[in-house]
PDB file of C-alpha atoms and ligand atoms in Angstrom:
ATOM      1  CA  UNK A   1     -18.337   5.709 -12.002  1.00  0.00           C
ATOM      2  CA  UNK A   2     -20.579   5.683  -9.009  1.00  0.00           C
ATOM      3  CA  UNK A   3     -22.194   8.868  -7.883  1.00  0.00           C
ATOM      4  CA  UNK A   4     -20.560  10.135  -4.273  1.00  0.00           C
ATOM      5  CA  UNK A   5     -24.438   8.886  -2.348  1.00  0.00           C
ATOM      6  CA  UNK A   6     -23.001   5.387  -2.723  1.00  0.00           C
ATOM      7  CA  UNK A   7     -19.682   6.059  -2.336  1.00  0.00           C
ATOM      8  CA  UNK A   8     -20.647   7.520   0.985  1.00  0.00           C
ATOM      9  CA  UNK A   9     -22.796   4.700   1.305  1.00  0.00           C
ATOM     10  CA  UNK A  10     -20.039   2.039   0.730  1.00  0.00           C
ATOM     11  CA  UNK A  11     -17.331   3.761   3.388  1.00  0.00           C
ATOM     12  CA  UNK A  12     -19.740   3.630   5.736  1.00  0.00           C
ATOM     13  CA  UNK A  13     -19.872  -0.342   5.145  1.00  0.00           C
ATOM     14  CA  UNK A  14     -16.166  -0.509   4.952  1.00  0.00           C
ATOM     15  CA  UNK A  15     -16.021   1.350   8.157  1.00  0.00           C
ATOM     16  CA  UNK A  16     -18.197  -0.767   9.885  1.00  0.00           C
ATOM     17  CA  UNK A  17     -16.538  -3.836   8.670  1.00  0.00           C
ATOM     18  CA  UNK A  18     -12.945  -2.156  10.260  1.00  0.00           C
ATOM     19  CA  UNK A  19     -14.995  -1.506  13.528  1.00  0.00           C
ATOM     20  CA  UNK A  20     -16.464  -5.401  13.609  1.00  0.00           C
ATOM     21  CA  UNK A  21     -12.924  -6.737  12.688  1.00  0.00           C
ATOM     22  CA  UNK A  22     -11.081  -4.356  15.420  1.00  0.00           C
ATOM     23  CA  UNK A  23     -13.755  -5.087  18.283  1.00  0.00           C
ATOM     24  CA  UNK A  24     -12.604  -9.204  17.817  1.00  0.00           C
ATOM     25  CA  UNK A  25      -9.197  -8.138  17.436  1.00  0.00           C
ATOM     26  CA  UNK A  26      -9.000  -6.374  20.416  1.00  0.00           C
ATOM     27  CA  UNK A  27      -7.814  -3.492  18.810  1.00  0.00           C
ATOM     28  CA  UNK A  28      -8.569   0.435  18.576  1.00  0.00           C
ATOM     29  CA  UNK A  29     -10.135   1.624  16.226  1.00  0.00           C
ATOM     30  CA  UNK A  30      -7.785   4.344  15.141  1.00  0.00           C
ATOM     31  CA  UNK A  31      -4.919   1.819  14.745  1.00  0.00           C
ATOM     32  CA  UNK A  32      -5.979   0.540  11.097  1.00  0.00           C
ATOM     33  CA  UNK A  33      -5.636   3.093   8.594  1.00  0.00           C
ATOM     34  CA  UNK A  34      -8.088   2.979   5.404  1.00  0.00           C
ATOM     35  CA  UNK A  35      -6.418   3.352   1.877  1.00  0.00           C
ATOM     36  CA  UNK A  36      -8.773   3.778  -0.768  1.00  0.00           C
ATOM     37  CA  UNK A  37      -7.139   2.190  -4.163  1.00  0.00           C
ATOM     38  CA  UNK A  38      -8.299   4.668  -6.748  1.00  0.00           C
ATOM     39  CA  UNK A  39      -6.424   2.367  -9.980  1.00  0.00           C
ATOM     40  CA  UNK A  40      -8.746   1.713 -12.676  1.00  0.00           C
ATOM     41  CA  UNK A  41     -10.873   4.404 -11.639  1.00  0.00           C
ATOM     42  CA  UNK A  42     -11.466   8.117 -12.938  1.00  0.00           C
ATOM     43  CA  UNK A  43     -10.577  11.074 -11.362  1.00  0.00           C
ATOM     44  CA  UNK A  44     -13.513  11.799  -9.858  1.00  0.00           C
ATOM     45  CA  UNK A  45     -12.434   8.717  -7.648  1.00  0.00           C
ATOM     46  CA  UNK A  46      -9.651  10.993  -5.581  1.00  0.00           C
ATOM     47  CA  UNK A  47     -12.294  13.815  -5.437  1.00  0.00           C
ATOM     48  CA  UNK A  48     -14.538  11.381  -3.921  1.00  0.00           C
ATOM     49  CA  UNK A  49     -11.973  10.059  -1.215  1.00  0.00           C
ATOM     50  CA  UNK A  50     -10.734  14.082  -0.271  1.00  0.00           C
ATOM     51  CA  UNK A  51     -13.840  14.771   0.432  1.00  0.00           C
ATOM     52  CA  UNK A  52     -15.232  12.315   2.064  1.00  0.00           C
ATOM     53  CA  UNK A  53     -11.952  12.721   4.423  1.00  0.00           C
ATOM     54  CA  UNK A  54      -9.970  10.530   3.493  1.00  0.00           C
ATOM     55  CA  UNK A  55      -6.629  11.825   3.185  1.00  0.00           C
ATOM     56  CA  UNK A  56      -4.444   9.157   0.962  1.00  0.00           C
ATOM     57  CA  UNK A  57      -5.050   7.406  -2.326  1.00  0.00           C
ATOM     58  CA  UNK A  58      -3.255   4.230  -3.455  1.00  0.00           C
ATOM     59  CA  UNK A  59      -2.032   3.655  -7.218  1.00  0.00           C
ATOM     60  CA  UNK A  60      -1.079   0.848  -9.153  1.00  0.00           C
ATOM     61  CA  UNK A  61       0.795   2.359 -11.973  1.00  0.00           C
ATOM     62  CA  UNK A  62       2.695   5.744 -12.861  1.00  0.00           C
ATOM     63  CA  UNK A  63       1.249   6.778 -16.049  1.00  0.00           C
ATOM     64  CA  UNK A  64      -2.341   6.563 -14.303  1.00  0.00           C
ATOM     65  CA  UNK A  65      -1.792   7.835 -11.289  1.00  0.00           C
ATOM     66  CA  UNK A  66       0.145  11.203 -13.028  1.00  0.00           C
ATOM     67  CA  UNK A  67      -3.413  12.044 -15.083  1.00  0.00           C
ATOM     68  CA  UNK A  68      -4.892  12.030 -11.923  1.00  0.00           C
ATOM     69  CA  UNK A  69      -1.892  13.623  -9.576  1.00  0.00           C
ATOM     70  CA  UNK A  70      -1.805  16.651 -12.031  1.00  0.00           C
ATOM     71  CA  UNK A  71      -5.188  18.048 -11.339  1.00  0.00           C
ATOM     72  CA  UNK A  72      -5.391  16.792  -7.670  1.00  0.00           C
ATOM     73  CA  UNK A  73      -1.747  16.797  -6.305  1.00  0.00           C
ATOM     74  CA  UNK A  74      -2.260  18.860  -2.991  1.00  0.00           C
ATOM     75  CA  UNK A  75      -5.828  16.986  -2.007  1.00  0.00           C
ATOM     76  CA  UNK A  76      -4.179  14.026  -0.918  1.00  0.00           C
ATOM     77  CA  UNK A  77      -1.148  11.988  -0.278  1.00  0.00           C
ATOM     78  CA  UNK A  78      -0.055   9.114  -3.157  1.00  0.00           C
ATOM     79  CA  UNK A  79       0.787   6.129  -2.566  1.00  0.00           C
ATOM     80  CA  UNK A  80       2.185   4.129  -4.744  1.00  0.00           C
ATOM     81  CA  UNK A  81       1.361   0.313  -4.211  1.00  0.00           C
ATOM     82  CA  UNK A  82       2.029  -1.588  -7.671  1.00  0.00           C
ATOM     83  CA  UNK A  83       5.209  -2.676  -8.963  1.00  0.00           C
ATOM     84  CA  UNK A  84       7.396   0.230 -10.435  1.00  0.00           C
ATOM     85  CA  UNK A  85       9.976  -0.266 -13.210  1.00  0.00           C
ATOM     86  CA  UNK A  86      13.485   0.808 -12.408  1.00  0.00           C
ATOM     87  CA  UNK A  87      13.234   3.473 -15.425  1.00  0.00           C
ATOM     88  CA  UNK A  88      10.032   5.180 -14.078  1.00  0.00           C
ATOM     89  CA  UNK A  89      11.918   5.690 -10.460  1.00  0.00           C
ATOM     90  CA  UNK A  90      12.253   9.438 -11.210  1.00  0.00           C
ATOM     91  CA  UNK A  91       8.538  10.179 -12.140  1.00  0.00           C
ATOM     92  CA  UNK A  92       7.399   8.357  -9.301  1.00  0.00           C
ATOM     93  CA  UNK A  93       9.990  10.158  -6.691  1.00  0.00           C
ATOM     94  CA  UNK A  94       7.954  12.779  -7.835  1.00  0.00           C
ATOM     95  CA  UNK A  95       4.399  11.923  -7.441  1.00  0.00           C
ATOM     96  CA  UNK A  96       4.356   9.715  -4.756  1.00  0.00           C
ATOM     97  CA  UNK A  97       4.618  10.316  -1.266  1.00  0.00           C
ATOM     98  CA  UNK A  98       5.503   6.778  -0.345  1.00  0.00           C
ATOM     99  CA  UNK A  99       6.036   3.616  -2.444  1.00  0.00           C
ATOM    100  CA  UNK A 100       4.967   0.566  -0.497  1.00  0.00           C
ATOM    101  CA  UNK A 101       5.948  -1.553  -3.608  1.00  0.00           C
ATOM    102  CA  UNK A 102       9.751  -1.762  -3.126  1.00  0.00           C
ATOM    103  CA  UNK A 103      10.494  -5.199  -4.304  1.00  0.00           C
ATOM    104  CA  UNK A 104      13.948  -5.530  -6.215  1.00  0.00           C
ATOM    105  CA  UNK A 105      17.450  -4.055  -4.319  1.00  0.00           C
ATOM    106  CA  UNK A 106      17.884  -2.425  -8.334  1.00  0.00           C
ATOM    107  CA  UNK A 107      14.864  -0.618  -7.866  1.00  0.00           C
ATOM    108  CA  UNK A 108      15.565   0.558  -4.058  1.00  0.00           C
ATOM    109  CA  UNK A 109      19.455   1.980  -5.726  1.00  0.00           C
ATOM    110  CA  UNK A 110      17.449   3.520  -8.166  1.00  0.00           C
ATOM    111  CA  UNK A 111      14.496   5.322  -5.730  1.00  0.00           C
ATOM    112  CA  UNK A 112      17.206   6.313  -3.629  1.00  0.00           C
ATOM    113  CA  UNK A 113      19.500   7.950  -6.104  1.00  0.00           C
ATOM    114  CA  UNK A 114      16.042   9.624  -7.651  1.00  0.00           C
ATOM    115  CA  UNK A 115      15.320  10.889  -4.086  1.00  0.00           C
ATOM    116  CA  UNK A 116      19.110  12.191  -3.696  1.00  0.00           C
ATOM    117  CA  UNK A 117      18.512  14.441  -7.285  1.00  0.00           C
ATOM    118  CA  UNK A 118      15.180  15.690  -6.898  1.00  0.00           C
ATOM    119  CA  UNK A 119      16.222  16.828  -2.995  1.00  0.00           C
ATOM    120  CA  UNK A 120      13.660  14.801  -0.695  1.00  0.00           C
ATOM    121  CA  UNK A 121      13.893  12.063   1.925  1.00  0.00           C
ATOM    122  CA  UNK A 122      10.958   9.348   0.030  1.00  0.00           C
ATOM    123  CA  UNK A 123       8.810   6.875   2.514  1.00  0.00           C
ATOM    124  CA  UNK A 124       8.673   3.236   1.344  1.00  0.00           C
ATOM    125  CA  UNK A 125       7.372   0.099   2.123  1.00  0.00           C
ATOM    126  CA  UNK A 126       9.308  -3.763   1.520  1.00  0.00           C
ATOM    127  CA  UNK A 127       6.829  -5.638  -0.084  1.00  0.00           C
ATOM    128  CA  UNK A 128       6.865  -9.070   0.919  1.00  0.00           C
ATOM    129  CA  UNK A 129       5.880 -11.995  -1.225  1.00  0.00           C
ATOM    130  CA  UNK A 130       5.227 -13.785   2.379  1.00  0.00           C
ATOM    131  CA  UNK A 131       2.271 -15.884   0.179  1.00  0.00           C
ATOM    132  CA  UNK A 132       5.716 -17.285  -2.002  1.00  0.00           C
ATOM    133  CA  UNK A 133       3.015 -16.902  -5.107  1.00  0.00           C
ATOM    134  CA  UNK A 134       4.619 -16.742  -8.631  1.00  0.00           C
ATOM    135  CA  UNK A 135       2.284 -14.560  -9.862  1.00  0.00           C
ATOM    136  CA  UNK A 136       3.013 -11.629  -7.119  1.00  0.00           C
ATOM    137  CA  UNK A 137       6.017  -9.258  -6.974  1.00  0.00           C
ATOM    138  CA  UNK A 138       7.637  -8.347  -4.080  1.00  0.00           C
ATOM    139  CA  UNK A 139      11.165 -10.047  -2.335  1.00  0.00           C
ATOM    140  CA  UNK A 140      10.849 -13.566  -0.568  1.00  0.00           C
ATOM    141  CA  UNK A 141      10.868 -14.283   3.321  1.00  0.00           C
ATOM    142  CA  UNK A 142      15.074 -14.988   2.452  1.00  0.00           C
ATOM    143  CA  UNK A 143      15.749 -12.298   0.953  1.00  0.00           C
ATOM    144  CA  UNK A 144      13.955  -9.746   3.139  1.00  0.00           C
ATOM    145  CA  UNK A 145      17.381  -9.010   5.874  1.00  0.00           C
ATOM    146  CA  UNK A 146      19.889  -7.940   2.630  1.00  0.00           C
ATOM    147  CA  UNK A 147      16.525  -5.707   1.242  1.00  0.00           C
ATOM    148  CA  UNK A 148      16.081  -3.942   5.032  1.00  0.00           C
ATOM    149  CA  UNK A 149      20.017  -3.588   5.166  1.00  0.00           C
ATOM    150  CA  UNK A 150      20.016  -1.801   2.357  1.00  0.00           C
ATOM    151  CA  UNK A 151      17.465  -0.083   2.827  1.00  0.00           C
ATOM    152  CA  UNK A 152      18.267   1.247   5.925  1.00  0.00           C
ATOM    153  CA  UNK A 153      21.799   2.649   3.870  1.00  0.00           C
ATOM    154  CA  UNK A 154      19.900   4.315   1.512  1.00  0.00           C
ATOM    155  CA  UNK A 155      20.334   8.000   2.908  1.00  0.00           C
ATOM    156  CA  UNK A 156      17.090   9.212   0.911  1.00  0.00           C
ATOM    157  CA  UNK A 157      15.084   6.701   2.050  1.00  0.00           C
ATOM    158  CA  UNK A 158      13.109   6.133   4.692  1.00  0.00           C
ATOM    159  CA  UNK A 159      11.762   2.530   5.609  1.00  0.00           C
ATOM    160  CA  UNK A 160       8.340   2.602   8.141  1.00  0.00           C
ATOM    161  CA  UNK A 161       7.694  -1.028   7.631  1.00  0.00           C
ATOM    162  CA  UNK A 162       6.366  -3.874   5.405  1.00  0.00           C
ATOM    163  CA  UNK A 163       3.932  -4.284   2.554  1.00  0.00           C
ATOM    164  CA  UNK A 164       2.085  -7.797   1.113  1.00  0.00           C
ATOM    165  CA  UNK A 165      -0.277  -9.038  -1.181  1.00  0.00           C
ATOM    166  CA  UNK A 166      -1.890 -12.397  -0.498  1.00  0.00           C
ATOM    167  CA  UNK A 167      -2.109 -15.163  -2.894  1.00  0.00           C
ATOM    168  CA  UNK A 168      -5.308 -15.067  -5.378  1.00  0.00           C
ATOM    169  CA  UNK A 169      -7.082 -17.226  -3.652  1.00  0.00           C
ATOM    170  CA  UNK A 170     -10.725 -17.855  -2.026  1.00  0.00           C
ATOM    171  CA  UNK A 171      -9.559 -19.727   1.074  1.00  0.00           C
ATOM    172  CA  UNK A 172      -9.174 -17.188   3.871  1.00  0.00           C
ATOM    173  CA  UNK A 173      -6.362 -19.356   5.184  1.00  0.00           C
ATOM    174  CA  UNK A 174      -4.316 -18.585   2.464  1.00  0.00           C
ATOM    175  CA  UNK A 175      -4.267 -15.216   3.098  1.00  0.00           C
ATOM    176  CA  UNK A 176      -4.679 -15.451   6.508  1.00  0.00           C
ATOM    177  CA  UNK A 177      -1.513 -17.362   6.426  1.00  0.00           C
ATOM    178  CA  UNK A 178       0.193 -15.258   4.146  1.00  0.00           C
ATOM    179  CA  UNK A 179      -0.560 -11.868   6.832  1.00  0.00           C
ATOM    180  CA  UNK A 180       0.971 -13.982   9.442  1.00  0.00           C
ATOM    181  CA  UNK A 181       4.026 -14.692   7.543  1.00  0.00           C
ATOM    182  CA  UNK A 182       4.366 -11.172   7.249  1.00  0.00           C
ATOM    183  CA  UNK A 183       3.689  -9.924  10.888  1.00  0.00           C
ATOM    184  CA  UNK A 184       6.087 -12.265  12.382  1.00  0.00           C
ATOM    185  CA  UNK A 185       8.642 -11.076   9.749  1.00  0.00           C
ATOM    186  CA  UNK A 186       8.366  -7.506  11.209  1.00  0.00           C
ATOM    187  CA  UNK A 187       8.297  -8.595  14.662  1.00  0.00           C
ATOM    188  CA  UNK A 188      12.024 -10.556  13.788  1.00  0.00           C
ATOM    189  CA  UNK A 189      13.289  -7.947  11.820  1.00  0.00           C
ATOM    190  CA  UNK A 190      12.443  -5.000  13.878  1.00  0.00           C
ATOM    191  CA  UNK A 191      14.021  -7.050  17.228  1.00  0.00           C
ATOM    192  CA  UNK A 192      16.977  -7.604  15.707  1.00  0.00           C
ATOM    193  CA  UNK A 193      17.686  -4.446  14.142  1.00  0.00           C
ATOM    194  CA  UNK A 194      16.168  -1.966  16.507  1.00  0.00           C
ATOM    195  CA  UNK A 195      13.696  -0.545  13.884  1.00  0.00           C
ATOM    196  CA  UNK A 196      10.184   0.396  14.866  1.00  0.00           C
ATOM    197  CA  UNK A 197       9.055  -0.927  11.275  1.00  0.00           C
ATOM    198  CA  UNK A 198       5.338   0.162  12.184  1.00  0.00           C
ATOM    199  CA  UNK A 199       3.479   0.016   9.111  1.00  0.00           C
ATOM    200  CA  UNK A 200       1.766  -3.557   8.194  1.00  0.00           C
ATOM    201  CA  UNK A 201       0.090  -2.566   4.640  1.00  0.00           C
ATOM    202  CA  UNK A 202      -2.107  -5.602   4.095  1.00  0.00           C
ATOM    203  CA  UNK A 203      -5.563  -6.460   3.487  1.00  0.00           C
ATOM    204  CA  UNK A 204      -7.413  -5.705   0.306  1.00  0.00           C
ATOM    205  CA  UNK A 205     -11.541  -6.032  -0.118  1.00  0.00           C
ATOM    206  CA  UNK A 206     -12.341  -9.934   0.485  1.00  0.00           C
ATOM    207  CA  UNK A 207      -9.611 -10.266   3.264  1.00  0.00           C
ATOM    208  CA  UNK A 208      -9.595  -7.215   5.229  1.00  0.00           C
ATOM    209  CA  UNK A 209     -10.578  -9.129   8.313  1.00  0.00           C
ATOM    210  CA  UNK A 210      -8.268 -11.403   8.401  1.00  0.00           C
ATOM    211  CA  UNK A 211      -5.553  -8.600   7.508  1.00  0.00           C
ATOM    212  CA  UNK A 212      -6.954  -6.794  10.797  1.00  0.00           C
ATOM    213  CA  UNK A 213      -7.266  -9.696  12.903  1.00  0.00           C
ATOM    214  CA  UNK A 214      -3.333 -10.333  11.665  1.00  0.00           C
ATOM    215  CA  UNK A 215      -1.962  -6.965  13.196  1.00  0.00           C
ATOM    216  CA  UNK A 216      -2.698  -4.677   9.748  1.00  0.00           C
ATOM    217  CA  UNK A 217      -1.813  -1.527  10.272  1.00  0.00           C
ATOM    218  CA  UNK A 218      -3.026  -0.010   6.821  1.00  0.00           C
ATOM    219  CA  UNK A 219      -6.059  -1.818   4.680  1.00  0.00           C
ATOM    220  CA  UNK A 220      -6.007  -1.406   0.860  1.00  0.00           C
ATOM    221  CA  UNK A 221      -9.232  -1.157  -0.176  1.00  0.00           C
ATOM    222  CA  UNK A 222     -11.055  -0.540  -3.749  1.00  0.00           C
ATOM    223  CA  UNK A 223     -13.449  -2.587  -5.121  1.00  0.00           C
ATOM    224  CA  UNK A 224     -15.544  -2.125  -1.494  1.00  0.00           C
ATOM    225  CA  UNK A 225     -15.382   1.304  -2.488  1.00  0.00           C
ATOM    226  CA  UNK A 226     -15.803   2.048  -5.489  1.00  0.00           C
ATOM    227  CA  UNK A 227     -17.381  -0.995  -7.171  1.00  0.00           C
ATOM    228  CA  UNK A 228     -16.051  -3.329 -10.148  1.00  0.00           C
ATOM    229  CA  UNK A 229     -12.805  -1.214 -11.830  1.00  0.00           C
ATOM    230  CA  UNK A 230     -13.528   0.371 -15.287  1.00  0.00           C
ATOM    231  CA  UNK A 231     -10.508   1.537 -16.853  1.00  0.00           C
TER     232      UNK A 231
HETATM  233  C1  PLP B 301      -5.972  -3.240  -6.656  1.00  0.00           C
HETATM  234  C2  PLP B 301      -5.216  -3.378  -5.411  1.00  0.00           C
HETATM  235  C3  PLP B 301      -5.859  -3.316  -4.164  1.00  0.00           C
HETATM  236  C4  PLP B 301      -7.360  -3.171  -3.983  1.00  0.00           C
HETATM  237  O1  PLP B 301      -7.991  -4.367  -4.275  1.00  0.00           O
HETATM  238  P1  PLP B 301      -9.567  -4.574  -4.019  1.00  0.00           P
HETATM  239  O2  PLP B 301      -9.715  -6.039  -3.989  1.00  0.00           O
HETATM  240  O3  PLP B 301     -10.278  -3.931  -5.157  1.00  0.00           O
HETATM  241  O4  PLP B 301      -9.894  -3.939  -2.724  1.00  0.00           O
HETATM  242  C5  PLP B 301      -5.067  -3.416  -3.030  1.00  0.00           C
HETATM  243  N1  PLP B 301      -3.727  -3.567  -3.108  1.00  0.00           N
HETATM  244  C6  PLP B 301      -3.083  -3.613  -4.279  1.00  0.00           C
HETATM  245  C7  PLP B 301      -1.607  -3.790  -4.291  1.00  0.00           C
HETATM  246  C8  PLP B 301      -3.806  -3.543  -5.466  1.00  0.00           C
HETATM  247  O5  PLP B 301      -3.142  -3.610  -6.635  1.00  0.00           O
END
């Protein structure tokens, strides 16, 4: 694990990256959030992002992410952004503030019913597989009006917008492409059904410009932050 000097050190190149990428975008500042992806890291990796200010952490995986939730719960808000099994709905209702990795209608039932039992109204994301990569979860570009429908029936949930992963792949097109796909997906389905649909969670380390330039609205970010993952 990194000491916090060059964590510090590497937010403030991340930040200045978000800055260059908003200035030729066109955009403010303030309108990109910064998630750092704690996965594969220790714990010391949420006490690092609390308090350096940040105020959200993004997990890949339930078992993981309830080591570090148990000592840390109230320092932060989860977020849960890798693909949850149906039968681990309940534990991550919750942990997890939002899930941004909705990507099957069985799994939406079953977050919705877990959010009915355990009392609370739960945040999620529809993640998008707008790169149409076999390797990636997440519904395809067809699929996406039946997944917002019933989302927006789900009484315990509560949809603020859309969630991708671009393909693996080292031609910024791709992903540029693939952010694209994603933003003009939003701007259809929020016309036609009257839903705000603001969040755009996209970008990840080696494409968080393009993400920006794209209309991202949340970047994903760990490997910029916290260096190669260990775990
Ligand atoms: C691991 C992960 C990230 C962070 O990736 P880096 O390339 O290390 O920044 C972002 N999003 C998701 C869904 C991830 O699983």
């Amino acid at each position: 694990m990194i000491s916090f000097e060059a964590f510090k050190s590497n937010l403030k190149q991340v930040k200045s990256r978000i800055d260059t990428a908003c200035d030729a975008a066109d955009r403010a500042v303030d309108s990109v959030q910064l998630l750092p992806v704690t996965k594969n890291h220790p714990l010391d990796a949420v006490l690092y992002a609390a308090r350096a200010g940040l105020t959200a952490v993004g997990e890949n995986r339930v078992q993981e992410a309830s080591e570090k939730h148990a000592q840390y719960m109230g320092e932060v808000r989860w977020e849960l952004i890798g693909h949850l099994q149906s039968n681990k709905a309940k534990d991550a209702v919750a942990m997890f503030d939002r899930v941004q990795s909705v990507d099957s209608l069985k799994l939406l039932n079953r977050l919705n019913r877990c959010a009915e039992q355990a009392g609370k109204s739960l945040s999620i994301l529809l993640q998008c597989n707008t790169g149409a990569d076999p390797n990636k979860h997440g519904f395809s570009v067809a699929e996406m009006k039946v997944a917002l429908e019933t989302a927006v029936a789900a009484e315990f949930l509560q949809v603020d917008g859309l969630m991708t992963i671009a393909p693996l792949d080292d031609d910024l097109d791709v992903a540029k492409a693939s952010f694209e796909g994603l933003r003009d997906l939003r701007d259809r389905l929020s016309a036609e059904y009257k839903l705000p649909l603001t969040e755009l969670s996209m970008g990840m380390t080696g494409d968080l410009e393009v993400a920006i330039a794209a209309g991202s609205t949340q970047i994903r970010v760990g490997t910029a932050l916290y260096g190669i993952r260990e775990l």
